[in-house]
Short mmCIF file of C-alpha atoms and ligand atoms in Angstrom, two decimals:
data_model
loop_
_atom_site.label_atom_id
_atom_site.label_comp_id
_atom_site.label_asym_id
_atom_site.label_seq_id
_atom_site.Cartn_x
_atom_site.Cartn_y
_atom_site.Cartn_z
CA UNK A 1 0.00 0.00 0.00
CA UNK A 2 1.46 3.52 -0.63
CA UNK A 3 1.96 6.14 1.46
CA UNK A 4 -0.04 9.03 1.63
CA UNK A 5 1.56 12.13 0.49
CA UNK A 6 2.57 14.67 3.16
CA UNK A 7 3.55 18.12 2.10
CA UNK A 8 4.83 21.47 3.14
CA UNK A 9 4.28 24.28 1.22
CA UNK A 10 6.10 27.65 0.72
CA UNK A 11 4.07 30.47 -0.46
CA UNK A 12 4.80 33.97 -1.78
CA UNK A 13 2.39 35.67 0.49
CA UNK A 14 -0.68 34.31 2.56
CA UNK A 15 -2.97 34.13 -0.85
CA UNK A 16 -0.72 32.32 -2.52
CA UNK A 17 -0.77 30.05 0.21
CA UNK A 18 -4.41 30.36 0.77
CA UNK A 19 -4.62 28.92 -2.74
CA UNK A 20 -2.24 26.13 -2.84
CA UNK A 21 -4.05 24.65 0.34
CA UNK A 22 -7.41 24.71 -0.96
CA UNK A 23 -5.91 23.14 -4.75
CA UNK A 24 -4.83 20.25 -2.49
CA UNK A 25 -7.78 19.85 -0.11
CA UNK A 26 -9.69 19.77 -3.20
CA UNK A 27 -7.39 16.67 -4.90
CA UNK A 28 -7.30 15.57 -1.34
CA UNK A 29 -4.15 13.49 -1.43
CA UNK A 30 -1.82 14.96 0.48
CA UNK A 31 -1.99 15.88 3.91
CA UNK A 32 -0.50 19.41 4.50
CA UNK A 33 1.99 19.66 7.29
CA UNK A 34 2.95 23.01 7.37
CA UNK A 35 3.51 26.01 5.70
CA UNK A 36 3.77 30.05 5.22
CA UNK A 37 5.78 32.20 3.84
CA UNK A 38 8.76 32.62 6.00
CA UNK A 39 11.71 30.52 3.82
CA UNK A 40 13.65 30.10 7.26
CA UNK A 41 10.90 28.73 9.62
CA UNK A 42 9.87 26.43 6.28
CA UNK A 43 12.96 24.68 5.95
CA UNK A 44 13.32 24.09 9.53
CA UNK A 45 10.04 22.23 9.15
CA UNK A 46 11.41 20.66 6.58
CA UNK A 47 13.91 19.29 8.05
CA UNK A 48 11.65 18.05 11.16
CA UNK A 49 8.76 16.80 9.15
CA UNK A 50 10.74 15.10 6.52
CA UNK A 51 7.45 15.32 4.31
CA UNK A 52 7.26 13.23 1.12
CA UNK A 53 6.97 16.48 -0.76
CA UNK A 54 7.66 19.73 -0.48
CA UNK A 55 5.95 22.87 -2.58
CA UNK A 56 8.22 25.57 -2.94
CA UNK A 57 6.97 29.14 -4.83
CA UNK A 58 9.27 31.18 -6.50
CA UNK A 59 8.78 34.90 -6.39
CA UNK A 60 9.76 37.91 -8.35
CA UNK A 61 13.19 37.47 -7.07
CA UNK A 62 13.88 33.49 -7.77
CA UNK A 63 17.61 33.68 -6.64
CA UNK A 64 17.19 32.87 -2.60
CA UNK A 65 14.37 30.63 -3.64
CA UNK A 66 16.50 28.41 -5.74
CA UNK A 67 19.09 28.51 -3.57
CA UNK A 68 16.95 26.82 -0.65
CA UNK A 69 15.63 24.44 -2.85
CA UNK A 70 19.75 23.22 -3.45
CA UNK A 71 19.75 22.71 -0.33
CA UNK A 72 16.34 20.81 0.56
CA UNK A 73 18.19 18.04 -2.26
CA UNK A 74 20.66 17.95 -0.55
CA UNK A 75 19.67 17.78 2.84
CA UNK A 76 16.14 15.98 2.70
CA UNK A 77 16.89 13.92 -0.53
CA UNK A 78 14.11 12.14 0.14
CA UNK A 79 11.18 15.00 -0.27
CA UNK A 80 10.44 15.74 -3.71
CA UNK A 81 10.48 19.73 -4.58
CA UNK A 82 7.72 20.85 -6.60
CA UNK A 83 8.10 24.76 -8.04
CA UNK A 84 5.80 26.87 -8.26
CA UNK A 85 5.77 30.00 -9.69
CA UNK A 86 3.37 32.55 -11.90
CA UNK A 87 6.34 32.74 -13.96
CA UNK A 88 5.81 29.62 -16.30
CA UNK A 89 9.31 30.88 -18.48
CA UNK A 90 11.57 27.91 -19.61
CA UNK A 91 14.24 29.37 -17.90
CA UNK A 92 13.13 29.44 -14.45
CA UNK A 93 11.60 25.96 -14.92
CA UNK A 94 15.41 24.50 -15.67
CA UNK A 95 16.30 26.64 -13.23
CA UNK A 96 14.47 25.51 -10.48
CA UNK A 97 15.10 21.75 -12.16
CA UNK A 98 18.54 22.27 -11.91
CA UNK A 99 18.87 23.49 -8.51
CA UNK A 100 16.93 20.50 -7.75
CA UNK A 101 12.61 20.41 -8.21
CA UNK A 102 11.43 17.08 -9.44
CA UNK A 103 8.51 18.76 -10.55
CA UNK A 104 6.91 22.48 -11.55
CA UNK A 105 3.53 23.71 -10.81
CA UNK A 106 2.06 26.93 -12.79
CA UNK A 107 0.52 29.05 -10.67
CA UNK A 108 -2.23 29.80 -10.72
CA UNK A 109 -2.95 26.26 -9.64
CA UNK A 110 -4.76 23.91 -12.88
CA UNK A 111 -6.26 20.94 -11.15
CA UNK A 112 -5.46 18.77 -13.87
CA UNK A 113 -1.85 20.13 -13.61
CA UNK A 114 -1.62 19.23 -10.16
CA UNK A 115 -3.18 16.23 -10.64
CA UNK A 116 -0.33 15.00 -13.22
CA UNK A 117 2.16 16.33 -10.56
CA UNK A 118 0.92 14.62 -7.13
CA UNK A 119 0.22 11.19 -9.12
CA UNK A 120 4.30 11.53 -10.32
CA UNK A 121 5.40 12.72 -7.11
CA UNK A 122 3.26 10.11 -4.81
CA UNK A 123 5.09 7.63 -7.74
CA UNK A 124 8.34 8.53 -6.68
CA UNK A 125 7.84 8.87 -2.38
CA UNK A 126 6.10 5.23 -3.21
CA UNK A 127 10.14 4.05 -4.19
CA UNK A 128 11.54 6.31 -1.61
CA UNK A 129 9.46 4.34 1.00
CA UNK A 130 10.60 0.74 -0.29
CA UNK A 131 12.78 -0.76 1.67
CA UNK A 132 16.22 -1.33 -0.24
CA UNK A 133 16.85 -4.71 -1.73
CA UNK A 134 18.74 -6.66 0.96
CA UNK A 135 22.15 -7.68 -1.25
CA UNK A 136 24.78 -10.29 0.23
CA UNK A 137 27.66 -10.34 -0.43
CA UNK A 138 29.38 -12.43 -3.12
CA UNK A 139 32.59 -14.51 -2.94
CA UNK A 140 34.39 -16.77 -6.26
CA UNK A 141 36.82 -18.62 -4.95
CA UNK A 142 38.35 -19.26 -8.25
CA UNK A 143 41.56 -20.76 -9.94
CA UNK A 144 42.21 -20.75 -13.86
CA UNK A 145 44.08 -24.08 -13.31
CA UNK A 146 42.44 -27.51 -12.05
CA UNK A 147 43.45 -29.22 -8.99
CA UNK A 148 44.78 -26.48 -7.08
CA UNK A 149 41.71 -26.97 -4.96
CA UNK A 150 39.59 -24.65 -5.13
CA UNK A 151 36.63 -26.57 -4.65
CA UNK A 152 37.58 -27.94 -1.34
CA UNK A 153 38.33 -24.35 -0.24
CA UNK A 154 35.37 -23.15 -1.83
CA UNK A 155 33.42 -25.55 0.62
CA UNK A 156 35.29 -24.45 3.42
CA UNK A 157 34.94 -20.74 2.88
CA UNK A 158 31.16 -21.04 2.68
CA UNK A 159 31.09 -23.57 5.52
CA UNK A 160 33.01 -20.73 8.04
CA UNK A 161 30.88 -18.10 7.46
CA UNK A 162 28.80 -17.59 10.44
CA UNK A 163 25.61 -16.26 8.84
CA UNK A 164 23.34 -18.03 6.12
CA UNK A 165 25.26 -18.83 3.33
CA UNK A 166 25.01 -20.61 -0.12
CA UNK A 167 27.67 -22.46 -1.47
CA UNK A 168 26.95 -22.35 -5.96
CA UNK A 169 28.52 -24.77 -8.02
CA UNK A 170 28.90 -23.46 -11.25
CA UNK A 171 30.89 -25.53 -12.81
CA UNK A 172 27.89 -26.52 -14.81
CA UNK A 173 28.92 -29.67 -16.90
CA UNK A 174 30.76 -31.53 -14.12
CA UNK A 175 29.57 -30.16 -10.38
CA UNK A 176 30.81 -31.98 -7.64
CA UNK A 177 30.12 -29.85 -4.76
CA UNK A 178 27.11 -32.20 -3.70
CA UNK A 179 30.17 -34.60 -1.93
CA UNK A 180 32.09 -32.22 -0.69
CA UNK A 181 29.24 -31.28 1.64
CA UNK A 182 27.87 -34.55 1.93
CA UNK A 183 24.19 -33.86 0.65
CA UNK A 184 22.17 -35.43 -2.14
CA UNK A 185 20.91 -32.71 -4.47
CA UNK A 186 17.48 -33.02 -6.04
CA UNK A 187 17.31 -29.55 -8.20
CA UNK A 188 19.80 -27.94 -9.15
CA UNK A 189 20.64 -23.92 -10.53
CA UNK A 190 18.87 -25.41 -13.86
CA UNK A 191 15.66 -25.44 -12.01
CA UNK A 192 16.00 -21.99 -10.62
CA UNK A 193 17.01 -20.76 -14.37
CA UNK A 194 13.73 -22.52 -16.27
CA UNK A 195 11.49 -21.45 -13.14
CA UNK A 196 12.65 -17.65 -13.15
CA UNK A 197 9.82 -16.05 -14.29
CA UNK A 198 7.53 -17.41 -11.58
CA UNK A 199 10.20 -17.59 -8.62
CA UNK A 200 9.02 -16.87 -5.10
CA UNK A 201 10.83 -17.83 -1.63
CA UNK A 202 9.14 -20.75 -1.13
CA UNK A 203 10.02 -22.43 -5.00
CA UNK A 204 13.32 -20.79 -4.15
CA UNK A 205 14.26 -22.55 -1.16
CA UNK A 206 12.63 -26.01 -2.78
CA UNK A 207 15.88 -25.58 -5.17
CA UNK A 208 18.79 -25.46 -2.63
CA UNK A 209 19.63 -27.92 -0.58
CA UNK A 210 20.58 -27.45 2.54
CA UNK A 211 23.84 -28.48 4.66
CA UNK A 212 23.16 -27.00 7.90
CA UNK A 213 21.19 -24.39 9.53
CA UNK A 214 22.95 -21.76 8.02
CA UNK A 215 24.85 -23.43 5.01
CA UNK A 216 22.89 -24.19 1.49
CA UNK A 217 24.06 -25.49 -1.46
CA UNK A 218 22.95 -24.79 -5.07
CA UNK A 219 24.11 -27.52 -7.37
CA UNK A 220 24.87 -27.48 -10.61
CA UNK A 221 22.58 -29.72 -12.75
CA UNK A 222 23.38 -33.63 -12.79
CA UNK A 223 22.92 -33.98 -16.30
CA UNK A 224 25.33 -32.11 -18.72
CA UNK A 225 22.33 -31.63 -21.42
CA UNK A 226 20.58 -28.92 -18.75
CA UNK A 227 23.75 -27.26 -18.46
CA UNK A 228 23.77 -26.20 -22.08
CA UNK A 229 20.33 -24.38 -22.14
CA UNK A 230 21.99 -21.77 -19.14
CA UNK A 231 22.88 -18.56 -20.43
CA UNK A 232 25.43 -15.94 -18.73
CA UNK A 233 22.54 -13.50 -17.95
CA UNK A 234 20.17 -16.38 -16.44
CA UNK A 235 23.29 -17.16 -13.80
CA UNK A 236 23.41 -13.35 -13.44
CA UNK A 237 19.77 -13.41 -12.60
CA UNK A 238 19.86 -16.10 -10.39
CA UNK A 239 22.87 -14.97 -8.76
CA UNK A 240 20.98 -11.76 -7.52
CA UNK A 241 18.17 -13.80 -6.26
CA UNK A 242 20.24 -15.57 -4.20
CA UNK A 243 21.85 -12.60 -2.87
CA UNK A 244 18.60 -11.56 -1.56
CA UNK A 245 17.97 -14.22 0.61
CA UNK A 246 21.70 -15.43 1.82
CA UNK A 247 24.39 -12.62 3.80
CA UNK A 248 27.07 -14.26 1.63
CA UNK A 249 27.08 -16.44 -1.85
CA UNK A 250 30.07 -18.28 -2.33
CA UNK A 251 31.16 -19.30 -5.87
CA UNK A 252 33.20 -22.28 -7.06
CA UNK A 253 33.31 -21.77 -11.09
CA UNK A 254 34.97 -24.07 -13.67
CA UNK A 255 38.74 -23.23 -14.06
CA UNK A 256 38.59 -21.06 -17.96
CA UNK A 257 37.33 -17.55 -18.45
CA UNK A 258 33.98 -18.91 -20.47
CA UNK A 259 31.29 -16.19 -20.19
CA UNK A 260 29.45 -18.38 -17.24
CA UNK A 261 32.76 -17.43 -15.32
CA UNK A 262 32.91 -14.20 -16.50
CA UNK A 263 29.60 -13.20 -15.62
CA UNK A 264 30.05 -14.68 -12.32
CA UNK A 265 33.40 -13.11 -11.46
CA UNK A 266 32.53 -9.58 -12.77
CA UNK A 267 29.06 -9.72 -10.11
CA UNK A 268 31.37 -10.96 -7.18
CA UNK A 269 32.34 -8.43 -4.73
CA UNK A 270 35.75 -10.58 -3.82
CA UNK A 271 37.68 -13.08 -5.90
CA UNK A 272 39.62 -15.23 -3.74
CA UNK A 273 42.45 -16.53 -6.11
CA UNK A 274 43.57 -19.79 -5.22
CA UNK A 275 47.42 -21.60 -6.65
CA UNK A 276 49.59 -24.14 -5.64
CA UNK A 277 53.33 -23.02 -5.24
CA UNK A 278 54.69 -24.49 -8.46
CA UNK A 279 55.37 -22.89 -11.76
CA UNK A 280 52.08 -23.93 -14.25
CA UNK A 281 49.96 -22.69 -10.98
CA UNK A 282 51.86 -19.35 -10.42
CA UNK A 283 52.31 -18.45 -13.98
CA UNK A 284 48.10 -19.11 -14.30
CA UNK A 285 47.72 -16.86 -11.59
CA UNK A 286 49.64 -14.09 -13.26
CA UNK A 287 47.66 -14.81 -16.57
CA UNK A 288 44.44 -14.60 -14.61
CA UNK A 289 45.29 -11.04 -12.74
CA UNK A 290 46.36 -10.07 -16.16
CA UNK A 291 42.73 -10.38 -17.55
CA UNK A 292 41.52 -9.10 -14.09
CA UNK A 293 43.59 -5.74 -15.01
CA UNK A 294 41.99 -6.20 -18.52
CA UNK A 295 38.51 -6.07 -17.36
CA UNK A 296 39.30 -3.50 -15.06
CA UNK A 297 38.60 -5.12 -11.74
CA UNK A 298 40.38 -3.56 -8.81
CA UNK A 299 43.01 -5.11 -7.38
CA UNK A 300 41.52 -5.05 -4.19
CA UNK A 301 38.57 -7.49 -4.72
CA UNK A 302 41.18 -9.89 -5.44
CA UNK A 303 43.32 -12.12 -2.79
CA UNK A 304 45.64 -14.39 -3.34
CA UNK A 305 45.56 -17.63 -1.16
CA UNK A 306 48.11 -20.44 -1.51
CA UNK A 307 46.72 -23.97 -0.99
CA UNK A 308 48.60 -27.37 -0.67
CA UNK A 309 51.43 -25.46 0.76
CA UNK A 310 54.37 -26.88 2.25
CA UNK A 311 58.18 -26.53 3.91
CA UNK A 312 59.57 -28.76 1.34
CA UNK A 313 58.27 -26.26 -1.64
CA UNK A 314 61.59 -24.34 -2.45
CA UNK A 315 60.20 -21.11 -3.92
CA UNK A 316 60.88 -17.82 -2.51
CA UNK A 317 57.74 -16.34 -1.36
CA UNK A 318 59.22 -12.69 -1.83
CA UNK A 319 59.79 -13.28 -5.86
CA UNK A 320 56.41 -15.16 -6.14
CA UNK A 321 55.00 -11.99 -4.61
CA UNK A 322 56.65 -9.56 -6.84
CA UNK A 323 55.82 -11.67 -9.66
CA UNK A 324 52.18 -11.59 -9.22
CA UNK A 325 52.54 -8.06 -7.75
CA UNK A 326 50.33 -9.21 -5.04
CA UNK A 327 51.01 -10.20 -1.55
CA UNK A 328 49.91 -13.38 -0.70
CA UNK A 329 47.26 -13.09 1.83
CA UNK A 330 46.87 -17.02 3.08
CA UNK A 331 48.65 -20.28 3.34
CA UNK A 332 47.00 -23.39 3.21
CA UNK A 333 48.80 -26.39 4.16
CA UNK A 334 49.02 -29.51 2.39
CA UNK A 335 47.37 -32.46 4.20
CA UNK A 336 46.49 -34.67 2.34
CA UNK A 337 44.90 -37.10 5.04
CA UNK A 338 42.08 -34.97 7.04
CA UNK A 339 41.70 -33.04 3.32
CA UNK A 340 40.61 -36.33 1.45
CA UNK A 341 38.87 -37.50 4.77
CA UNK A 342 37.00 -34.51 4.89
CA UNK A 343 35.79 -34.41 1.01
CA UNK A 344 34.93 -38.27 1.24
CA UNK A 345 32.75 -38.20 4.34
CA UNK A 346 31.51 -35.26 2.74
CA UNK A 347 31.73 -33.06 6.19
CA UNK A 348 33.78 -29.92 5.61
CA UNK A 349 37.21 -29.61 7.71
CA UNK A 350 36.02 -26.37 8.96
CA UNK A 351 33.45 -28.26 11.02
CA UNK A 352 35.12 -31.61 11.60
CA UNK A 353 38.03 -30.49 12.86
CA UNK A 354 38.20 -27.15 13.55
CA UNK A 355 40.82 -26.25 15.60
CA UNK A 356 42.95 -27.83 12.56
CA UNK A 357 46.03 -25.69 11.10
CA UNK A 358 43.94 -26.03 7.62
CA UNK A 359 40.45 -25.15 9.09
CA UNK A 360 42.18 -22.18 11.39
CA UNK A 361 43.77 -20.13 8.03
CA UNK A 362 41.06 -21.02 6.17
CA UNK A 363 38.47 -19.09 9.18
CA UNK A 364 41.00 -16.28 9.03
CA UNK A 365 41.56 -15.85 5.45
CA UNK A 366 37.52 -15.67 6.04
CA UNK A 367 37.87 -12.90 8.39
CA UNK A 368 40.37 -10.93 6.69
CA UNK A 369 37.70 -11.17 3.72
CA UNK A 370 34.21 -9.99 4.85
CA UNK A 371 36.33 -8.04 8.36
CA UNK A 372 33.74 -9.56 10.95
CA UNK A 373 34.60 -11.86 13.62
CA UNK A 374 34.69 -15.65 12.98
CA UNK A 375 35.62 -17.57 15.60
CA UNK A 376 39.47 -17.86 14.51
CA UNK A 377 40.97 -20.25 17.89
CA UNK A 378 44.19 -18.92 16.33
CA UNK A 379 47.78 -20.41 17.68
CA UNK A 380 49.36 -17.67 17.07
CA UNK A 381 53.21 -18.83 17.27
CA UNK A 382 52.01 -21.46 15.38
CA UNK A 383 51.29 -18.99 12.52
CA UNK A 384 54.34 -16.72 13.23
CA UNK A 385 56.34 -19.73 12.97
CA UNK A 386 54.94 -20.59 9.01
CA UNK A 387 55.80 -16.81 7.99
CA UNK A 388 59.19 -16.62 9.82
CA UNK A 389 60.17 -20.04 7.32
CA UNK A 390 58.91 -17.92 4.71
CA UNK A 391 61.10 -15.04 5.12
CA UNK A 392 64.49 -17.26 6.45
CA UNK A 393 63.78 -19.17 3.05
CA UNK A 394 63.42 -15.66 1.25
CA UNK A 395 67.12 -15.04 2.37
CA UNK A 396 68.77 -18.22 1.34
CA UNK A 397 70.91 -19.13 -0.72
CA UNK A 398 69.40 -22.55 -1.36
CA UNK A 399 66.03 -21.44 -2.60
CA UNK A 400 65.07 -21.94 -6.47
CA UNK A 401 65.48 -18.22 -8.43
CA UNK A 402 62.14 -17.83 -9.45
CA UNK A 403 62.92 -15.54 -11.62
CA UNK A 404 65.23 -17.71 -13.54
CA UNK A 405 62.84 -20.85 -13.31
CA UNK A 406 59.95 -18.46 -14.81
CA UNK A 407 62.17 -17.75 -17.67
CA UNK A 408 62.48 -20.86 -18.52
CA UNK A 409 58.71 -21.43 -19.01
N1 LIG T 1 45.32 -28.32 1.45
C1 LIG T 1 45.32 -29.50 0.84
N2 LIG T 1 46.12 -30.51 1.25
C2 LIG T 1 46.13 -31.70 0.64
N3 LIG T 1 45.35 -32.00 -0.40
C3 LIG T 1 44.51 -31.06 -0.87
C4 LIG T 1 44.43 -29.77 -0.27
N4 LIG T 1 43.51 -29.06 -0.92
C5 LIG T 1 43.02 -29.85 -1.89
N5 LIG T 1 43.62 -31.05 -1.86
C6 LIG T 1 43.34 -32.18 -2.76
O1 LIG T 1 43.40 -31.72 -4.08
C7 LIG T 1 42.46 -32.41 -4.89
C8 LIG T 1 41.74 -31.43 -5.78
O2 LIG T 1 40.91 -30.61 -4.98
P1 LIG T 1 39.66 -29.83 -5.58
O3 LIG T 1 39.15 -29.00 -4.51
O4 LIG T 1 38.74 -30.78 -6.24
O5 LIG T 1 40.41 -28.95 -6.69
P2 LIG T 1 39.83 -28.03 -7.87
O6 LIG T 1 38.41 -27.75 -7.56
O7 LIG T 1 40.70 -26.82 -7.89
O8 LIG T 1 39.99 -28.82 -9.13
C9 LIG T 1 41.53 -33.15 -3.95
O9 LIG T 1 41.73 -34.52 -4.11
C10 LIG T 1 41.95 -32.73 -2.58
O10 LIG T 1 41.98 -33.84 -1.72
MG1 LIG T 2 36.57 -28.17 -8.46
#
């Protein structure tokens, strides 16, 4: 239901204002709040009343007058300015547009006229009034190479977040999100796509299925055939919709820059860039911020997390840094055991074991991403000790030259 339209008016003169009340009374929308002829004392009821709309007459000298109604935009964005004025001239209409009326009202007062202008101003109070769409906030966890795992960190991203979350496999023709968080999927982001045009929360919800109380998963379809009828803009769509009903959407997309990807990386508000610490992984990294330049993301939606890592990788960090031009903003260690246990019971590490060295960077790399407070049981010394090897290894002499070894690729 809309609002009704409140309005304070400011005359030239009590029969100007005598006039404007009894134009409205007779169209009997709006409710007049107050009013006169004093510019001062209007605009401090203005700025208590915070009407819907405000009528403002311009007099033989406009100048003040379109000077307060700069400042009404500016301060009470919300309250549309009407103008009023004997004066019908083109100029003083742009003028008064300019400085900020929605709307301008001859004067005399034409009931048609102000019929045409309450019905467009009670239009836009009506969107002023709406509550803004409630938008969460999107994470790809992406890698242009396979294997690096990205979907197991994916998982665990999505799985640390402490508000509802849904976890989107969009790697369309092969999806295997559905194991890592040990759920059987019945409908998948093909559903959502064909049943767009008729989506509510309930058919919604029917499409994800759900991990915990505050983890979802939307899985991509089971047979490849479905996949090929989604277009970029239907993930788009279906993206946003999702974002209206979950704080955070994480994304796991396929590992090439297809226009699914695309899409889906360009709508994210943080691309967490996963590689491995060898030389096909770091170079594909570079490649990928490369096209990131290209498309003009900032550099700041993008991190750069190392998985599988390990003290027997001989890389300097430093060059591998300078390389990318990034800094390297997690470590993952390599594990192999609780990793694979974790995928194949289909329970996340994050929740199975988390006071694990994997499941304790991952919740901080989470942290350091959306800057609230997961519970992070950090062991601190542990963590110094992983950067101090870093930095010794930066120093010696033993390490592989990067540089050199890049070269040669
Ligand atoms: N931190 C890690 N330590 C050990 N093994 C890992 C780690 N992360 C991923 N893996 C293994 O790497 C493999 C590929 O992982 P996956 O998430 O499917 O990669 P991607 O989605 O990038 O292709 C899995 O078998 C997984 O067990
Ligand atoms: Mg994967």
């Amino acid at each position: 239901m809309t609002q009704p339209l409140t309005l304070v008016v400011l005359s030239a003169g009590l029969e100007s204002f005598r006039e404007i009340r009894a134009a409205l009374a007779e169209d009997g929308r709006g409710r007049l709040l107050a009013g006169g002829d004093d510019a001062e004392q209007v605009y401090e009821q203005l700025l208590h009343l915070k009407p819907s709309a405000a009528i403002i007459t311009l007099g033989a000298n406009a100048e003040p007058t379109l000077k307060l109604i700069e400042r009404i935009s500016v301060e009470c964005p919300k309250t549309s300015v009407i103008s009023a004025a004997r004066d019908a001239s083109p100029d003083l209409i742009l003028r008064s547009m300019r400085a900020g009326a929605r709307e301008f009202l001859r004067l005399p007062i034409n009931s048609d006229e102000l019929k045409t202008v309450l019905d467009r101003t009670t239009e836009f109070s009506a969107v002023q009034t709406e509550e803004p769409r409630k938008k969460g906030r999107m994470i790809a966890v992406f890698s242009s190479k396979g294997g690096c795992g990205t979907s197991f960190v994916a998982t665990n991203i999505a799985a640390a977040m402490n508000q509802p979350t849904v976890l989107v496999d969009l790697n369309l023709q092969a999806g295997d999100l559905p194991l890592f968080l040990g759920v059987e999927a019945k409908y998948s982001i093909a559903d959502l796509v064909e049943n767009r045009a008729r989506l509510d929360d309930t058919l919604l919800k029917s499409y994800i299925t759900p991990h915990s109380s505050k983890l979802a998963l939307m899985a991509a379809p089971r047979e490849a055939d479905a996949a090929d009828e989604i277009e970029p803009e239907h993930v788009f769509e279906a993206l946003e919709k999702l974002r209206e009903h979950f704080e955070y959407v994480v994304l796991d997309p396929q590992h090439t820059f297809d226009a699914i990807t695309l899409a889906a990386l360009d709508q994210a508000d943080d691309i967490v860039l996963v590689l491995t610490l060898d030389i096909p992984a770091i170079r594909s990294a570079q490649r990928a911020l490369e096209i990131f330049d290209r498309l003009g993301y900032q550099r700041r939606k993008v991190r750069i997390v190392v998985n599988r890592w390990s003290k027997q990788i001989d890389l300097d960090l430093r060059q591998v840094e300078k390389f990318l031009g990034e800094p390297v903003v997690g470590f993952i260690q390599s594990d192999y055991q609780p990793v694979v246990t974790s995928i194949n019971l289909g329970q996340p590490l994050v929740e199975s074991e988390p006071s694990s060295r994997i499941a304790i960077e991952i919740k901080r790399i989470v942290s350091t991403i959306v800057g609230n407070k997961i519970a992070v049981n950090e062991d601190t010394t542990q963590r110094r000790r992983i950067w101090d090897s870093f930095f010794r290894r930066g120093a010696s002499q033993s390490s592989v030259d990067f540089s050199t070894t890049l070269g040669k690729v």
